[in-house]
């Protein structure tokens, strides 16, 4: 069994270490604009492209350690967008649905 609170804290710590320099003004700025490093975000043009970039080979998630999943996140401004991405991800898995 996994300790999800521990994994959640690992994820939050990593996000803080990555995003905190932006809030502190430690990124090079050009007026009101900043340059964001590629490890902070990913630009894609489709939802499927986003899923493929963030969760490569997601169909074989059963072969991956829990840390692999904890190191990834797709952030959306609205819950309905997160739900649509989650639905797309869930459809990529084989097997019987369990509720």
C-alpha positions as semicolon CSV with decimal commas, in nm:
position;residue;x (nm);y (nm);z (nm)
1;X;0,000;0,000;0,000
2;X;0,124;0,350;-0,081
3;X;0,135;0,644;0,155
4;X;-0,046;0,898;-0,062
5;X;0,004;1,182;0,188
6;X;0,380;1,131;0,159
7;X;0,360;1,121;-0,220
8;X;0,143;1,433;-0,223
9;X;0,399;1,613;-0,008
10;X;0,682;1,504;-0,243
11;X;0,489;1,648;-0,537
12;X;0,412;1,974;-0,359
13;X;0,776;2,015;-0,252
14;X;0,895;1,966;-0,608
15;X;0,640;2,214;-0,744
16;X;0,737;2,470;-0,479
17;X;1,108;2,437;-0,559
18;X;1,032;2,489;-0,928
19;X;0,774;2,770;-0,904
20;X;0,906;2,962;-0,603
21;X;1,182;3,146;-0,797
22;X;0,912;3,298;-1,020
23;X;0,727;3,439;-0,718
24;X;1,052;3,563;-0,566
25;X;1,144;3,750;-0,884
26;X;1,451;3,531;-0,939
27;X;1,374;3,474;-1,308
28;X;1,507;3,719;-1,565
29;X;1,233;3,966;-1,649
30;X;1,165;4,197;-1,940
31;X;0,926;4,457;-1,807
32;X;0,618;4,263;-1,700
33;X;0,728;3,944;-1,881
34;X;0,954;3,663;-1,756
35;X;1,136;3,385;-1,934
36;X;1,020;3,048;-1,801
37;X;1,254;2,752;-1,830
38;X;1,138;2,446;-2,019
39;X;1,136;2,233;-1,703
40;X;0,862;2,453;-1,554
41;X;0,608;2,413;-1,833
42;X;0,535;2,241;-2,162
43;X;0,364;2,399;-2,462
44;X;0,150;2,171;-2,678
45;X;-0,136;2,224;-2,923
46;X;-0,371;1,935;-2,838
47;X;-0,495;1,758;-2,526
48;X;-0,359;1,428;-2,658
49;X;-0,023;1,595;-2,720
50;X;-0,028;1,725;-2,362
51;X;-0,106;1,381;-2,222
52;X;0,167;1,221;-2,434
53;X;0,423;1,479;-2,321
54;X;0,343;1,463;-1,950
55;X;0,259;1,092;-1,927
56;X;0,466;0,917;-2,195
57;X;0,369;0,551;-2,234
58;X;0,082;0,591;-1,985
59;X;-0,075;0,268;-2,112
60;X;0,201;0,080;-1,929
61;X;0,154;0,259;-1,599
62;X;0,150;-0,076;-1,419
63;X;0,522;-0,110;-1,505
64;X;0,614;0,227;-1,354
65;X;0,701;0,317;-0,994
66;X;0,462;0,542;-0,800
67;X;0,727;0,818;-0,801
68;X;0,695;0,836;-1,182
69;X;0,332;0,938;-1,146
70;X;0,403;1,175;-0,856
71;X;0,657;1,366;-1,064
72;X;0,392;1,463;-1,320
73;X;0,091;1,692;-1,317
74;X;-0,139;1,867;-1,560
75;X;-0,275;2,187;-1,410
76;X;-0,591;2,347;-1,545
77;X;-0,771;2,666;-1,446
78;X;-1,114;2,498;-1,438
79;X;-1,233;2,169;-1,288
80;X;-1,427;2,071;-1,602
81;X;-1,101;2,087;-1,801
82;X;-0,930;1,858;-1,550
83;X;-1,227;1,619;-1,569
84;X;-1,206;1,605;-1,950
85;X;-0,833;1,528;-1,936
86;X;-0,891;1,264;-1,667
87;X;-1,162;1,101;-1,881
88;X;-0,926;1,092;-2,180
89;X;-0,654;0,935;-1,966
90;X;-0,889;0,676;-1,819
91;X;-1,004;0,569;-2,166
92;X;-0,643;0,481;-2,252
93;X;-0,631;0,205;-1,990
94;X;-0,728;-0,151;-2,067
95;X;-0,935;-0,360;-1,831
96;X;-1,264;-0,361;-1,653
97;X;-1,394;-0,039;-1,498
98;X;-1,426;-0,052;-1,119
99;X;-1,619;0,205;-0,919
